[in-house]
Amino acid sequence: AQSVTQLDSHVSVSEGTPVLLRCNYSSSYSPSLFWYVQHPNKGLQLLLKYTSAATLVKGINGFEAEFKKSETSFHLTKPSAHMSDAAEYFCVVSAAGAGSYQLTFGKGTKLSVIP
Amino acid sequence: EADIYQTPRYLVIGTGKKITLECSQTMGHDKMYWYQQDPGMELHLIHYSYGVNSTEKGDLSSESTVSRIRTEHFPLTLESARPSHTSQYLCASSDRAIEAQYFGPGTRLLVL
């Protein structure tokens, strides 16, 4: 079994300040982890993915995430928020090798960026 | 840039109508998926396919059906639409089961 918990349903930051979106996961097997972003009235876009290579993963638009097995976390960060970052962000886990071929989505974190 | 397309983007229909939501991808991916997403909520998997002539139901019970006759095409059909089917439907595909899925832009369905 696998699950994802996004610890904040809504995060608000000022433009130019750091962004932290928190995600904890549970999985019986070595997981693959992803972050997706969804802008209003748009589909989901892959930001970055972790698939058992380097624990610090760099994605598009300046985002990165660090896989911490001991803490079962995969938090998303960005040094400086931009207005265009305002969107919904989903943390996702896939249990590699478990025979489970489905992704499990978190409930999402809405990021607001204040000018 | 992922090449996965959904039509229509928006659809308003009356109760009892039969509708088909189209999804096509040009990446040659074997695996395709349909998700349902209500506003402000997480995605729920309703159907998936690992290849031609393979279809399975997902976690969320759905009255829709799917078919996979060609690798690139994965349409979803509602035989008799009801207001409870009002939602956004997202199609996705992936090359390998554990790899990232690429999403289409979605179809927003409103059943009156």
Short mmCIF file of C-alpha atoms in Angstrom, two decimals:
data_model
loop_
_atom_site.label_atom_id
_atom_site.label_comp_id
_atom_site.label_asym_id
_atom_site.label_seq_id
_atom_site.Cartn_x
_atom_site.Cartn_y
_atom_site.Cartn_z
CA ALA A 1 0.00 0.00 0.00
CA GLN A 2 1.12 3.55 -0.57
CA SER A 3 -0.12 6.97 0.40
CA VAL A 4 0.80 10.63 0.10
CA THR A 5 0.16 13.45 2.55
CA GLN A 6 0.58 17.05 1.54
CA LEU A 7 0.84 18.85 4.83
CA ASP A 8 -0.55 22.21 3.73
CA SER A 9 -3.66 22.72 1.65
CA HIS A 10 -2.75 26.36 1.01
CA VAL A 11 0.58 28.22 1.11
CA SER A 12 0.91 31.95 0.60
CA VAL A 13 4.28 33.66 -0.04
CA SER A 14 5.44 37.06 -1.20
CA GLU A 15 7.05 37.41 -4.60
CA GLY A 16 10.81 36.94 -4.34
CA THR A 17 10.68 34.89 -1.11
CA PRO A 18 11.38 31.16 -0.81
CA VAL A 19 8.74 28.51 -1.43
CA LEU A 20 8.38 25.30 0.60
CA LEU A 21 5.63 22.79 -0.18
CA ARG A 22 5.70 19.78 2.11
CA CYS A 23 5.00 16.18 1.18
CA ASN A 24 5.26 12.95 3.18
CA TYR A 25 4.76 9.54 1.71
CA SER A 26 4.43 5.94 2.76
CA SER A 27 5.24 2.96 0.62
CA SER A 28 6.01 -0.70 1.20
CA TYR A 29 8.50 -0.65 -1.66
CA SER A 30 11.12 1.70 -3.08
CA PRO A 31 9.02 4.54 -4.39
CA SER A 32 9.20 6.79 -7.39
CA LEU A 33 8.07 10.28 -6.46
CA PHE A 34 6.87 13.16 -8.59
CA TRP A 35 5.69 16.72 -8.28
CA TYR A 36 3.12 18.05 -10.74
CA VAL A 37 1.81 21.58 -11.17
CA GLN A 38 -1.66 22.51 -12.39
CA HIS A 39 -2.49 26.04 -13.46
CA PRO A 40 -6.15 27.11 -13.56
CA ASN A 41 -8.11 25.39 -16.33
CA LYS A 42 -5.02 23.48 -17.45
CA GLY A 43 -3.84 19.89 -17.32
CA LEU A 44 -1.04 18.67 -15.07
CA GLN A 45 2.57 19.40 -15.94
CA LEU A 46 5.46 17.34 -14.58
CA LEU A 47 7.81 19.51 -12.49
CA LEU A 48 10.33 16.87 -11.44
CA LYS A 49 10.74 13.20 -10.59
CA TYR A 50 12.76 10.99 -8.27
CA THR A 51 13.41 7.43 -9.39
CA SER A 52 16.19 6.15 -7.08
CA ALA A 53 19.05 8.19 -8.53
CA ALA A 54 20.31 11.40 -6.86
CA THR A 55 18.30 12.37 -3.79
CA LEU A 56 18.29 16.06 -4.72
CA VAL A 57 16.23 16.44 -7.85
CA LYS A 58 16.15 19.56 -9.98
CA GLY A 59 13.09 20.34 -12.05
CA ILE A 60 11.77 22.98 -14.35
CA ASN A 61 11.23 26.65 -13.49
CA GLY A 62 13.82 26.63 -10.69
CA PHE A 63 12.05 24.07 -8.50
CA GLU A 64 13.86 21.26 -6.74
CA ALA A 65 12.99 18.54 -4.25
CA GLU A 66 14.98 16.39 -1.86
CA PHE A 67 14.15 12.76 -1.20
CA LYS A 68 14.74 11.93 2.48
CA LYS A 69 14.13 8.26 3.13
CA SER A 70 14.64 8.53 6.90
CA GLU A 71 11.92 11.17 7.09
CA THR A 72 9.76 9.71 4.29
CA SER A 73 9.58 13.20 2.84
CA PHE A 74 9.85 14.77 -0.60
CA HIS A 75 9.44 18.51 -0.04
CA LEU A 76 9.38 20.91 -2.98
CA THR A 77 11.36 24.15 -2.79
CA LYS A 78 12.20 27.19 -4.85
CA PRO A 79 14.56 29.98 -3.72
CA SER A 80 12.51 32.87 -5.05
CA ALA A 81 8.80 32.81 -5.89
CA HIS A 82 7.48 34.34 -9.08
CA MET A 83 3.93 35.44 -9.76
CA SER A 84 3.67 32.76 -12.46
CA ASP A 85 4.26 30.07 -9.80
CA ALA A 86 0.76 30.58 -8.41
CA ALA A 87 -0.96 27.24 -9.06
CA GLU A 88 -1.97 23.93 -7.49
CA TYR A 89 0.85 21.49 -6.77
CA PHE A 90 0.44 17.73 -6.41
CA CYS A 91 2.88 15.31 -4.82
CA VAL A 92 2.61 11.81 -6.30
CA VAL A 93 4.04 8.39 -5.40
CA SER A 94 4.39 5.27 -7.49
CA ALA A 95 5.51 2.03 -5.88
CA ALA A 96 8.18 0.64 -8.14
CA GLY A 97 8.46 -3.14 -8.11
CA ALA A 98 5.30 -3.67 -6.11
CA GLY A 99 3.22 -4.79 -9.04
CA SER A 100 1.23 -1.64 -8.47
CA TYR A 101 1.19 0.36 -11.65
CA GLN A 102 -0.83 3.29 -10.48
CA LEU A 103 0.10 6.69 -9.17
CA THR A 104 -1.26 7.86 -5.84
CA PHE A 105 -1.91 11.61 -5.72
CA GLY A 106 -1.84 13.91 -2.71
CA LYS A 107 -4.78 16.24 -2.18
CA GLY A 108 -2.81 19.18 -3.53
CA THR A 109 -1.36 22.43 -2.18
CA LYS A 110 -2.56 25.70 -3.57
CA LEU A 111 0.28 28.21 -3.82
CA SER A 112 -0.58 31.89 -3.78
CA VAL A 113 2.08 34.50 -4.58
CA ILE A 114 1.54 38.00 -3.24
CA PRO A 115 3.01 40.89 -5.26
CA GLU B 1 6.57 18.92 -24.47
CA ALA B 2 4.18 16.00 -24.15
CA ASP B 3 1.98 15.27 -27.14
CA ILE B 4 -1.30 14.17 -25.66
CA TYR B 5 -4.57 15.62 -26.80
CA GLN B 6 -8.09 15.66 -25.48
CA THR B 7 -11.30 16.70 -27.20
CA PRO B 8 -13.58 18.36 -26.54
CA ARG B 9 -12.05 20.75 -24.01
CA TYR B 10 -15.46 21.80 -22.73
CA LEU B 11 -18.81 20.02 -23.09
CA VAL B 12 -22.30 20.92 -21.85
CA ILE B 13 -24.97 18.28 -22.45
CA GLY B 14 -28.35 17.22 -21.20
CA THR B 15 -29.13 14.27 -18.95
CA GLY B 16 -29.42 10.93 -20.73
CA LYS B 17 -27.15 11.75 -23.65
CA LYS B 18 -24.37 9.43 -24.75
CA ILE B 19 -20.97 11.06 -24.95
CA THR B 20 -17.43 10.05 -25.84
CA LEU B 21 -14.39 11.91 -24.59
CA GLU B 22 -11.43 11.53 -26.92
CA CYS B 23 -7.80 11.09 -25.91
CA SER B 24 -4.87 10.59 -28.26
CA GLN B 25 -1.12 10.54 -27.79
CA THR B 26 1.64 10.56 -30.36
CA MET B 27 4.46 9.35 -28.12
CA GLY B 28 3.93 5.63 -28.71
CA HIS B 29 3.25 5.04 -25.01
CA ASP B 30 1.77 1.66 -24.13
CA LYS B 31 0.14 2.83 -20.92
CA MET B 32 -2.77 5.23 -20.78
CA TYR B 33 -5.01 6.43 -17.96
CA TRP B 34 -8.22 8.34 -17.25
CA TYR B 35 -8.62 10.41 -14.10
CA GLN B 36 -11.58 12.31 -12.70
CA GLN B 37 -10.97 15.53 -10.81
CA ASP B 38 -13.59 17.67 -9.09
CA PRO B 39 -12.75 21.38 -8.55
CA GLY B 40 -10.09 21.86 -5.89
CA MET B 41 -9.77 18.14 -5.27
CA GLU B 42 -7.22 15.44 -5.95
CA LEU B 43 -7.24 13.17 -8.97
CA HIS B 44 -8.93 9.78 -8.87
CA LEU B 45 -8.02 7.02 -11.33
CA ILE B 46 -11.11 5.63 -13.09
CA HIS B 47 -9.61 3.55 -15.94
CA TYR B 48 -6.24 2.44 -17.22
CA SER B 49 -4.76 0.41 -20.04
CA TYR B 50 -1.39 -1.29 -20.43
CA GLY B 51 -1.72 -1.80 -24.16
CA VAL B 52 -4.03 -2.61 -27.03
CA ASN B 53 -7.08 -4.62 -25.97
CA SER B 54 -6.19 -4.17 -22.30
CA THR B 55 -8.43 -2.11 -20.01
CA GLU B 56 -8.90 -2.09 -16.25
CA LYS B 57 -11.01 -0.18 -13.76
CA GLY B 58 -9.24 2.16 -11.37
CA ASP B 59 -9.73 3.07 -7.74
CA LEU B 60 -12.82 5.20 -8.20
CA SER B 61 -15.97 3.49 -9.35
CA SER B 62 -17.22 4.98 -12.58
CA GLU B 63 -20.17 4.32 -14.87
CA SER B 64 -18.01 5.10 -17.87
CA THR B 65 -16.37 2.58 -20.18
CA VAL B 66 -13.17 2.71 -22.20
CA SER B 67 -11.66 0.94 -25.17
CA ARG B 68 -8.12 0.54 -26.51
CA ILE B 69 -8.18 -0.60 -30.09
CA ARG B 70 -5.13 1.41 -31.13
CA THR B 71 -2.06 2.27 -29.12
CA GLU B 72 -2.49 5.99 -29.58
CA HIS B 73 -6.22 6.23 -28.83
CA PHE B 74 -8.05 5.73 -25.52
CA PRO B 75 -11.63 7.07 -25.65
CA LEU B 76 -13.96 7.20 -22.64
CA THR B 77 -17.71 6.76 -23.10
CA LEU B 78 -20.69 7.58 -20.91
CA GLU B 79 -23.78 5.75 -22.23
CA SER B 80 -26.24 7.97 -20.34
CA ALA B 81 -24.86 11.11 -18.77
CA ARG B 82 -26.19 12.34 -15.41
CA PRO B 83 -25.52 15.53 -13.42
CA SER B 84 -23.34 13.48 -11.04
CA HIS B 85 -20.93 12.99 -13.95
CA THR B 86 -20.15 16.71 -13.99
CA SER B 87 -16.40 16.93 -13.46
CA GLN B 88 -13.06 17.37 -15.17
CA TYR B 89 -11.65 14.31 -16.94
CA LEU B 90 -7.90 14.08 -17.46
CA CYS B 91 -6.16 11.63 -19.76
CA ALA B 92 -2.52 10.61 -19.28
CA SER B 93 0.05 8.26 -20.76
CA SER B 94 3.40 6.83 -19.75
CA ASP B 95 6.18 4.84 -21.30
CA ARG B 96 6.74 2.60 -18.31
CA ALA B 97 4.44 1.89 -15.41
CA ILE B 98 6.72 3.46 -12.80
CA GLU B 99 7.67 6.44 -14.87
CA ALA B 100 6.07 9.84 -14.95
CA GLN B 101 2.72 10.22 -16.62
CA TYR B 102 2.11 12.96 -19.15
CA PHE B 103 -1.27 14.63 -19.01
CA GLY B 104 -3.58 16.10 -21.59
CA PRO B 105 -5.31 19.46 -21.04
CA GLY B 106 -8.49 17.85 -19.74
CA THR B 107 -12.17 17.89 -20.65
CA ARG B 108 -14.54 19.84 -18.46
CA LEU B 109 -17.97 18.17 -18.57
CA LEU B 110 -21.20 19.76 -17.37
CA VAL B 111 -24.34 17.64 -17.42
CA LEU B 112 -27.57 19.58 -16.97
#
